[in-house]
PDB file of C-alpha atoms and ligand atoms in Angstrom:
ATOM      1  CA  MET A 207    -139.035 -81.749  71.851  1.00  0.00           C
ATOM      2  CA  ARG A 208    -140.017 -78.398  73.679  1.00  0.00           C
ATOM      3  CA  TYR A 209    -137.821 -76.892  76.074  1.00  0.00           C
ATOM      4  CA  PHE A 210    -138.434 -74.826  79.299  1.00  0.00           C
ATOM      5  CA  SER A 211    -136.311 -72.701  81.643  1.00  0.00           C
ATOM      6  CA  ILE A 212    -137.024 -73.231  85.316  1.00  0.00           C
ATOM      7  CA  GLU A 213    -137.566 -70.051  87.252  1.00  0.00           C
ATOM      8  CA  SER A 214    -138.162 -69.087  90.827  1.00  0.00           C
ATOM      9  CA  LEU A 215    -141.603 -67.785  92.018  1.00  0.00           C
ATOM     10  CA  SER A 216    -141.560 -63.952  92.419  1.00  0.00           C
ATOM     11  CA  PHE A 217    -141.121 -62.847  96.051  1.00  0.00           C
ATOM     12  CA  ASP A 218    -144.836 -62.091  96.530  1.00  0.00           C
ATOM     13  CA  GLU A 219    -146.110 -65.385  95.115  1.00  0.00           C
ATOM     14  CA  PRO A 220    -147.499 -67.878  97.625  1.00  0.00           C
ATOM     15  CA  GLY A 221    -145.782 -71.217  97.421  1.00  0.00           C
ATOM     16  CA  HIS A 222    -146.742 -74.636  98.674  1.00  0.00           C
ATOM     17  CA  TRP A 223    -143.347 -75.531 100.334  1.00  0.00           C
ATOM     18  CA  SER A 224    -141.410 -74.216 103.482  1.00  0.00           C
ATOM     19  CA  GLY A 225    -138.082 -75.747 102.679  1.00  0.00           C
ATOM     20  CA  ARG A 226    -135.008 -73.559 102.794  1.00  0.00           C
ATOM     21  CA  TYR A 227    -131.329 -74.225 102.709  1.00  0.00           C
ATOM     22  CA  ARG A 228    -128.117 -72.347 103.385  1.00  0.00           C
ATOM     23  CA  ALA A 229    -125.043 -73.943 101.719  1.00  0.00           C
ATOM     24  CA  ARG A 230    -122.170 -73.376  99.446  1.00  0.00           C
ATOM     25  CA  HIS A 231    -120.033 -75.580  97.261  1.00  0.00           C
ATOM     26  CA  ARG A 232    -116.971 -77.147  98.741  1.00  0.00           C
ATOM     27  CA  TRP A 233    -114.514 -75.539  96.221  1.00  0.00           C
ATOM     28  CA  HIS A 234    -114.433 -72.001  94.711  1.00  0.00           C
ATOM     29  CA  LEU A 235    -112.266 -69.919  92.460  1.00  0.00           C
ATOM     30  CA  SER A 236    -112.427 -66.310  93.350  1.00  0.00           C
ATOM     31  CA  GLY A 237    -113.149 -63.557  90.821  1.00  0.00           C
ATOM     32  CA  VAL A 238    -110.242 -62.150  88.757  1.00  0.00           C
ATOM     33  CA  ASP A 239    -108.924 -58.638  88.900  1.00  0.00           C
ATOM     34  CA  CYS A 240    -108.254 -58.057  85.101  1.00  0.00           C
ATOM     35  CA  PRO A 241    -105.886 -55.189  84.134  1.00  0.00           C
ATOM     36  CA  ARG A 242    -108.393 -54.329  81.162  1.00  0.00           C
ATOM     37  CA  PHE A 243    -111.756 -54.918  82.517  1.00  0.00           C
ATOM     38  CA  GLY A 244    -111.344 -54.704  86.330  1.00  0.00           C
ATOM     39  CA  PRO A 245    -112.597 -57.426  88.704  1.00  0.00           C
ATOM     40  CA  TRP A 246    -115.198 -59.797  87.381  1.00  0.00           C
ATOM     41  CA  THR A 247    -116.683 -63.138  88.382  1.00  0.00           C
ATOM     42  CA  TRP A 248    -118.775 -65.853  86.602  1.00  0.00           C
ATOM     43  CA  MET A 249    -121.458 -68.062  88.131  1.00  0.00           C
ATOM     44  CA  ASP A 250    -120.549 -71.562  86.960  1.00  0.00           C
ATOM     45  CA  ALA A 251    -121.389 -74.411  89.345  1.00  0.00           C
ATOM     46  CA  PHE A 252    -120.275 -77.975  88.644  1.00  0.00           C
ATOM     47  CA  PRO A 253    -120.994 -80.022  91.800  1.00  0.00           C
ATOM     48  CA  SER A 254    -120.016 -83.348  90.066  1.00  0.00           C
ATOM     49  CA  VAL A 255    -116.311 -82.080  89.957  1.00  0.00           C
ATOM     50  CA  ASP A 256    -114.222 -83.700  92.708  1.00  0.00           C
ATOM     51  CA  LEU A 257    -111.226 -81.498  93.587  1.00  0.00           C
ATOM     52  CA  SER A 258    -110.265 -83.427  96.832  1.00  0.00           C
ATOM     53  CA  ALA A 259    -106.960 -84.594  95.258  1.00  0.00           C
ATOM     54  CA  VAL A 260    -105.866 -80.983  94.691  1.00  0.00           C
ATOM     55  CA  GLU A 261    -103.840 -79.823  97.603  1.00  0.00           C
ATOM     56  CA  GLU A 262    -104.528 -76.129  97.606  1.00  0.00           C
ATOM     57  CA  PRO A 263    -106.286 -74.568 100.613  1.00  0.00           C
ATOM     58  CA  VAL A 264    -107.312 -71.386  98.873  1.00  0.00           C
ATOM     59  CA  LEU A 265    -109.931 -73.501  96.852  1.00  0.00           C
ATOM     60  CA  ALA A 266    -111.819 -74.060 100.089  1.00  0.00           C
ATOM     61  CA  GLU A 267    -111.196 -70.506 101.599  1.00  0.00           C
ATOM     62  CA  PRO A 268    -111.206 -68.123  98.577  1.00  0.00           C
ATOM     63  CA  LYS A 269    -110.052 -64.804  99.566  1.00  0.00           C
ATOM     64  CA  GLY A 270    -111.507 -62.327  97.068  1.00  0.00           C
ATOM     65  CA  PRO A 271    -110.405 -61.113  93.581  1.00  0.00           C
ATOM     66  CA  MET A 272    -107.114 -62.540  92.600  1.00  0.00           C
ATOM     67  CA  SER A 273    -104.438 -61.507  89.814  1.00  0.00           C
ATOM     68  CA  VAL A 274    -104.431 -63.224  86.353  1.00  0.00           C
ATOM     69  CA  ALA A 275    -101.307 -65.060  87.330  1.00  0.00           C
ATOM     70  CA  GLU A 276    -102.776 -66.582  90.358  1.00  0.00           C
ATOM     71  CA  TYR A 277    -105.926 -67.390  88.292  1.00  0.00           C
ATOM     72  CA  ASP A 278    -103.743 -69.261  85.569  1.00  0.00           C
ATOM     73  CA  ARG A 279    -101.908 -71.123  88.442  1.00  0.00           C
ATOM     74  CA  LEU A 280    -105.165 -72.364  89.928  1.00  0.00           C
ATOM     75  CA  VAL A 281    -106.675 -73.309  86.442  1.00  0.00           C
ATOM     76  CA  ALA A 282    -103.398 -75.407  85.768  1.00  0.00           C
ATOM     77  CA  LEU A 283    -103.807 -77.126  89.066  1.00  0.00           C
ATOM     78  CA  ILE A 284    -107.595 -78.185  88.697  1.00  0.00           C
ATOM     79  CA  ARG A 285    -107.763 -78.682  84.901  1.00  0.00           C
ATOM     80  CA  PRO A 286    -106.866 -82.336  85.188  1.00  0.00           C
ATOM     81  CA  PHE A 287    -109.819 -82.974  87.469  1.00  0.00           C
ATOM     82  CA  VAL A 288    -112.419 -81.135  85.404  1.00  0.00           C
ATOM     83  CA  PRO A 289    -114.033 -82.792  82.440  1.00  0.00           C
ATOM     84  CA  SER A 290    -112.838 -81.251  79.156  1.00  0.00           C
ATOM     85  CA  VAL A 291    -116.385 -80.174  78.216  1.00  0.00           C
ATOM     86  CA  LEU A 292    -116.598 -77.881  81.252  1.00  0.00           C
ATOM     87  CA  PRO A 293    -115.143 -74.321  81.174  1.00  0.00           C
ATOM     88  CA  ILE A 294    -113.061 -73.248  84.293  1.00  0.00           C
ATOM     89  CA  ARG A 295    -113.684 -69.532  84.861  1.00  0.00           C
ATOM     90  CA  ALA A 296    -113.204 -67.044  87.625  1.00  0.00           C
ATOM     91  CA  GLY A 297    -115.914 -67.449  90.252  1.00  0.00           C
ATOM     92  CA  GLY A 298    -116.734 -71.042  89.349  1.00  0.00           C
ATOM     93  CA  SER A 299    -117.675 -73.472  92.087  1.00  0.00           C
ATOM     94  CA  PHE A 300    -117.111 -77.124  92.367  1.00  0.00           C
ATOM     95  CA  GLY A 301    -118.177 -80.164  94.490  1.00  0.00           C
ATOM     96  CA  PRO A 302    -121.180 -80.649  96.525  1.00  0.00           C
ATOM     97  CA  MET A 303    -123.112 -77.998  98.443  1.00  0.00           C
ATOM     98  CA  ILE A 304    -122.567 -78.179 102.204  1.00  0.00           C
ATOM     99  CA  GLY A 305    -124.653 -76.473 104.722  1.00  0.00           C
ATOM    100  CA  THR A 306    -127.967 -76.645 106.692  1.00  0.00           C
ATOM    101  CA  ALA A 307    -131.650 -77.039 105.606  1.00  0.00           C
ATOM    102  CA  GLN A 308    -135.013 -76.827 107.277  1.00  0.00           C
ATOM    103  CA  GLY A 309    -138.667 -77.172 106.357  1.00  0.00           C
ATOM    104  CA  GLN A 310    -140.292 -79.257 103.656  1.00  0.00           C
ATOM    105  CA  PHE A 311    -139.088 -79.482  99.999  1.00  0.00           C
ATOM    106  CA  GLY A 312    -141.137 -79.992  96.849  1.00  0.00           C
ATOM    107  CA  PRO A 313    -139.905 -82.174  94.100  1.00  0.00           C
ATOM    108  CA  VAL A 314    -138.034 -79.286  92.341  1.00  0.00           C
ATOM    109  CA  THR A 315    -136.548 -76.152  94.234  1.00  0.00           C
ATOM    110  CA  CYS A 316    -135.222 -73.290  92.316  1.00  0.00           C
ATOM    111  CA  TYR A 317    -134.008 -70.742  94.924  1.00  0.00           C
ATOM    112  CA  PRO A 318    -131.981 -68.592  94.443  1.00  0.00           C
ATOM    113  CA  SER A 319    -132.720 -68.546  90.780  1.00  0.00           C
ATOM    114  CA  TRP A 320    -129.338 -69.865  89.684  1.00  0.00           C
ATOM    115  CA  GLU A 321    -129.521 -73.162  91.730  1.00  0.00           C
ATOM    116  CA  LEU A 322    -131.733 -76.111  90.807  1.00  0.00           C
ATOM    117  CA  VAL A 323    -132.338 -78.728  93.600  1.00  0.00           C
ATOM    118  CA  LEU A 324    -134.311 -82.081  93.405  1.00  0.00           C
ATOM    119  CA  ARG A 325    -135.772 -84.041  96.122  1.00  0.00           C
ATOM    120  CA  GLU A 326    -134.506 -87.682  96.257  1.00  0.00           C
ATOM    121  CA  ASP A 327    -137.597 -89.197  94.855  1.00  0.00           C
ATOM    122  CA  ALA A 328    -137.542 -86.868  91.816  1.00  0.00           C
ATOM    123  CA  VAL A 329    -133.954 -87.945  90.916  1.00  0.00           C
ATOM    124  CA  GLU A 330    -135.137 -91.620  91.242  1.00  0.00           C
ATOM    125  CA  LEU A 331    -138.101 -91.017  88.946  1.00  0.00           C
ATOM    126  CA  LEU A 332    -136.132 -89.252  86.270  1.00  0.00           C
ATOM    127  CA  LYS A 333    -133.528 -91.838  86.206  1.00  0.00           C
ATOM    128  CA  ALA A 334    -136.124 -94.676  86.200  1.00  0.00           C
ATOM    129  CA  GLU A 335    -137.837 -93.148  83.273  1.00  0.00           C
ATOM    130  CA  GLY A 336    -134.562 -93.049  81.342  1.00  0.00           C
ATOM    131  CA  LEU A 337    -134.018 -89.314  81.138  1.00  0.00           C
ATOM    132  CA  ARG A 338    -130.681 -88.209  79.973  1.00  0.00           C
ATOM    133  CA  GLY A 339    -128.278 -85.669  81.266  1.00  0.00           C
ATOM    134  CA  ILE A 340    -129.341 -85.968  84.755  1.00  0.00           C
ATOM    135  CA  ILE A 341    -126.244 -85.133  86.760  1.00  0.00           C
ATOM    136  CA  ALA A 342    -127.576 -84.990  90.451  1.00  0.00           C
ATOM    137  CA  VAL A 343    -125.120 -84.556  93.252  1.00  0.00           C
ATOM    138  CA  ARG A 344    -126.234 -85.095  96.908  1.00  0.00           C
ATOM    139  CA  MET A 345    -126.065 -82.081  99.038  1.00  0.00           C
ATOM    140  CA  GLU A 346    -124.424 -82.363 102.397  1.00  0.00           C
ATOM    141  CA  LEU A 347    -126.966 -80.752 104.467  1.00  0.00           C
ATOM    142  CA  LYS A 348    -127.527 -80.921 108.330  1.00  0.00           C
ATOM    143  CA  SER A 349    -131.068 -80.660 109.479  1.00  0.00           C
ATOM    144  CA  ARG A 350    -132.792 -80.826 112.868  1.00  0.00           C
ATOM    145  CA  ARG A 351    -135.331 -83.285 111.329  1.00  0.00           C
ATOM    146  CA  SER A 352    -134.025 -86.835 111.040  1.00  0.00           C
ATOM    147  CA  THR A 353    -136.602 -87.688 108.345  1.00  0.00           C
ATOM    148  CA  MET A 354    -135.721 -84.948 105.824  1.00  0.00           C
ATOM    149  CA  PRO A 355    -135.331 -86.575 102.374  1.00  0.00           C
ATOM    150  CA  ALA A 356    -132.085 -86.164 100.642  1.00  0.00           C
ATOM    151  CA  LEU A 357    -131.617 -83.302  98.274  1.00  0.00           C
ATOM    152  CA  TYR A 358    -129.476 -83.246  95.190  1.00  0.00           C
ATOM    153  CA  GLU A 359    -128.253 -80.363  93.120  1.00  0.00           C
ATOM    154  CA  LEU A 360    -128.746 -80.630  89.378  1.00  0.00           C
ATOM    155  CA  GLU A 361    -125.692 -79.729  87.409  1.00  0.00           C
ATOM    156  CA  ALA A 362    -126.573 -77.776  84.244  1.00  0.00           C
ATOM    157  CA  ARG A 363    -123.700 -77.740  82.029  1.00  0.00           C
ATOM    158  CA  PRO A 364    -123.610 -74.499  79.728  1.00  0.00           C
ATOM    159  CA  LEU A 365    -123.871 -76.449  76.423  1.00  0.00           C
ATOM    160  CA  ALA A 366    -126.671 -74.452  74.652  1.00  0.00           C
ATOM    161  CA  ARG A 367    -126.592 -70.798  73.446  1.00  0.00           C
ATOM    162  CA  LEU A 368    -129.200 -68.115  73.275  1.00  0.00           C
ATOM    163  CA  HIS A 369    -130.023 -67.042  69.744  1.00  0.00           C
ATOM    164  CA  PRO A 370    -127.930 -63.974  68.707  1.00  0.00           C
ATOM    165  CA  ASP A 371    -131.012 -62.042  67.499  1.00  0.00           C
ATOM    166  CA  CYS A 372    -132.385 -62.098  71.025  1.00  0.00           C
ATOM    167  CA  ILE A 373    -129.150 -60.947  72.608  1.00  0.00           C
ATOM    168  CA  GLY A 374    -128.773 -57.998  70.217  1.00  0.00           C
ATOM    169  CA  GLU A 375    -125.965 -55.551  70.385  1.00  0.00           C
ATOM    170  CA  TRP A 376    -125.448 -55.220  74.313  1.00  0.00           C
ATOM    171  CA  LYS A 377    -122.524 -57.412  74.479  1.00  0.00           C
ATOM    172  CA  THR A 378    -119.050 -57.151  76.450  1.00  0.00           C
ATOM    173  CA  PRO A 379    -116.289 -58.735  74.420  1.00  0.00           C
ATOM    174  CA  ALA A 380    -114.350 -61.611  75.692  1.00  0.00           C
ATOM    175  CA  CYS A 381    -110.779 -60.798  77.167  1.00  0.00           C
ATOM    176  CA  ASP A 382    -107.749 -62.712  76.146  1.00  0.00           C
ATOM    177  CA  LEU A 383    -105.697 -61.558  79.187  1.00  0.00           C
ATOM    178  CA  CYS A 384    -107.923 -63.250  81.845  1.00  0.00           C
ATOM    179  CA  GLY A 385    -110.189 -65.683  80.019  1.00  0.00           C
ATOM    180  CA  LYS A 386    -113.363 -63.639  80.551  1.00  0.00           C
ATOM    181  CA  PRO A 387    -115.938 -64.871  78.016  1.00  0.00           C
ATOM    182  CA  GLU A 388    -118.271 -62.594  75.961  1.00  0.00           C
ATOM    183  CA  SER A 389    -121.148 -61.481  78.315  1.00  0.00           C
ATOM    184  CA  PHE A 390    -124.487 -59.909  77.924  1.00  0.00           C
ATOM    185  CA  PRO A 391    -127.475 -58.939  80.073  1.00  0.00           C
ATOM    186  CA  LEU A 392    -130.283 -61.600  79.997  1.00  0.00           C
ATOM    187  CA  PRO A 393    -132.844 -60.440  77.374  1.00  0.00           C
ATOM    188  CA  PRO A 394    -136.503 -60.303  78.648  1.00  0.00           C
ATOM    189  CA  LYS A 395    -137.584 -62.157  75.470  1.00  0.00           C
ATOM    190  CA  ARG A 396    -135.327 -64.960  74.716  1.00  0.00           C
ATOM    191  CA  TRP A 397    -135.096 -67.994  72.603  1.00  0.00           C
ATOM    192  CA  LEU A 398    -132.460 -70.795  72.096  1.00  0.00           C
ATOM    193  CA  LEU A 399    -130.287 -71.169  68.938  1.00  0.00           C
ATOM    194  CA  ARG A 400    -131.631 -74.537  67.728  1.00  0.00           C
ATOM    195  CA  SER A 401    -128.349 -75.708  66.349  1.00  0.00           C
ATOM    196  CA  SER A 402    -126.715 -75.449  69.848  1.00  0.00           C
ATOM    197  CA  ILE A 403    -129.166 -77.565  71.697  1.00  0.00           C
ATOM    198  CA  PRO A 404    -127.533 -80.872  72.846  1.00  0.00           C
ATOM    199  CA  GLU A 405    -129.427 -83.675  71.283  1.00  0.00           C
ATOM    200  CA  GLY A 406    -131.103 -86.069  73.443  1.00  0.00           C
ATOM    201  CA  LEU A 407    -130.413 -84.218  76.825  1.00  0.00           C
ATOM    202  CA  ASP A 408    -133.097 -83.566  79.209  1.00  0.00           C
ATOM    203  CA  VAL A 409    -131.192 -81.044  81.329  1.00  0.00           C
ATOM    204  CA  PHE A 410    -128.543 -78.398  80.261  1.00  0.00           C
ATOM    205  CA  GLY A 411    -127.478 -74.797  80.931  1.00  0.00           C
ATOM    206  CA  ILE A 412    -127.041 -71.920  78.564  1.00  0.00           C
ATOM    207  CA  GLU A 413    -123.627 -70.301  77.950  1.00  0.00           C
ATOM    208  CA  GLY A 414    -123.493 -66.990  79.617  1.00  0.00           C
ATOM    209  CA  ALA A 415    -127.031 -66.988  81.281  1.00  0.00           C
ATOM    210  CA  ASN A 416    -128.177 -68.481  84.508  1.00  0.00           C
ATOM    211  CA  PRO A 417    -131.508 -70.104  83.557  1.00  0.00           C
ATOM    212  CA  ARG A 418    -131.583 -73.946  83.635  1.00  0.00           C
ATOM    213  CA  VAL A 419    -133.188 -75.609  80.750  1.00  0.00           C
ATOM    214  CA  VAL A 420    -135.267 -78.648  80.928  1.00  0.00           C
ATOM    215  CA  SER A 421    -137.072 -80.900  78.353  1.00  0.00           C
ATOM    216  CA  GLU A 422    -140.797 -81.241  78.147  1.00  0.00           C
ATOM    217  CA  ARG A 423    -140.344 -84.879  79.224  1.00  0.00           C
ATOM    218  CA  PHE A 424    -138.622 -83.541  82.505  1.00  0.00           C
ATOM    219  CA  VAL A 425    -141.482 -81.334  83.225  1.00  0.00           C
ATOM    220  CA  GLU A 426    -143.913 -84.038  82.750  1.00  0.00           C
ATOM    221  CA  THR A 427    -142.016 -86.429  84.818  1.00  0.00           C
ATOM    222  CA  VAL A 428    -141.623 -84.293  87.841  1.00  0.00           C
ATOM    223  CA  GLN A 429    -145.060 -82.993  87.855  1.00  0.00           C
ATOM    224  CA  ARG A 430    -146.205 -86.688  88.690  1.00  0.00           C
ATOM    225  CA  LEU A 431    -144.698 -86.007  92.119  1.00  0.00           C
ATOM    226  CA  GLY A 432    -147.043 -83.089  92.839  1.00  0.00           C
ATOM    227  CA  PRO A 433    -146.499 -79.324  92.697  1.00  0.00           C
ATOM    228  CA  SER A 434    -143.157 -77.592  92.963  1.00  0.00           C
ATOM    229  CA  ASP A 435    -142.735 -73.887  93.743  1.00  0.00           C
ATOM    230  CA  VAL A 436    -141.257 -73.098  90.255  1.00  0.00           C
ATOM    231  CA  HIS A 437    -142.370 -71.747  86.954  1.00  0.00           C
ATOM    232  CA  TYR A 438    -141.697 -73.527  83.781  1.00  0.00           C
ATOM    233  CA  ARG A 439    -141.269 -70.938  80.929  1.00  0.00           C
ATOM    234  CA  GLU A 440    -141.181 -72.233  77.436  1.00  0.00           C
ATOM    235  CA  LEU A 441    -137.892 -71.340  75.566  1.00  0.00           C
ATOM    236  CA  PRO A 442    -138.619 -71.450  71.773  1.00  0.00           C
ATOM    237  CA  ALA A 443    -135.795 -72.422  69.358  1.00  0.00           C
ATOM    238  CA  GLU A 444    -134.877 -71.219  65.809  1.00  0.00           C
TER     239      GLU A 444
HETATM  240 ZN1   ZN S1215    -109.421 -59.693  81.173  1.00  0.00          ZN
END
């Protein structure tokens, strides 16, 4: 199976679609102010996680960088509601995106570059074709147009890793005080560590990097619905 990352068009490339949304996830963890590394935040988004049973107002109205003690308190509160396969890190967001939308959307939208949104017919087609790992969560978007098709955020769980040879030496170590993972700048030339690819899944994320990865089968399926304003960039594996 070949794999591709989905990337936004660059700012000066003309697209087919006018659709735009402004939305944020229902629940957030703020960044952490670590005594060793200073403030940091991660970019995880797990829209399938429902935290409505957690009675903690700061999750809906985060107030900026928090102490390690406060971070530990919030992690303990939400851990029972987050699948064990998913990490809980400062800056993470959970639940559906809520906001407003306007214009016409293509089958796949990737804007900003770390969010992947599918039109309703794309979700239905991917599921009808039996693709695996499609976790699509309906966005709660208000629109002036009553006929706007529903949009779904595609969850990409950070299951795969980039190959250590493409990351190279430019790593910041993990921190055991605050749970900060090892981090690195996204290498311009990149490939996957083959042994880390989750077998049989057609969508997944990369630990420590934003690009969302989809299978060749995913690309072929959504392209049947016409053009999308995205680039598919092949990610080799070794
Ligand atoms: Zn730390």
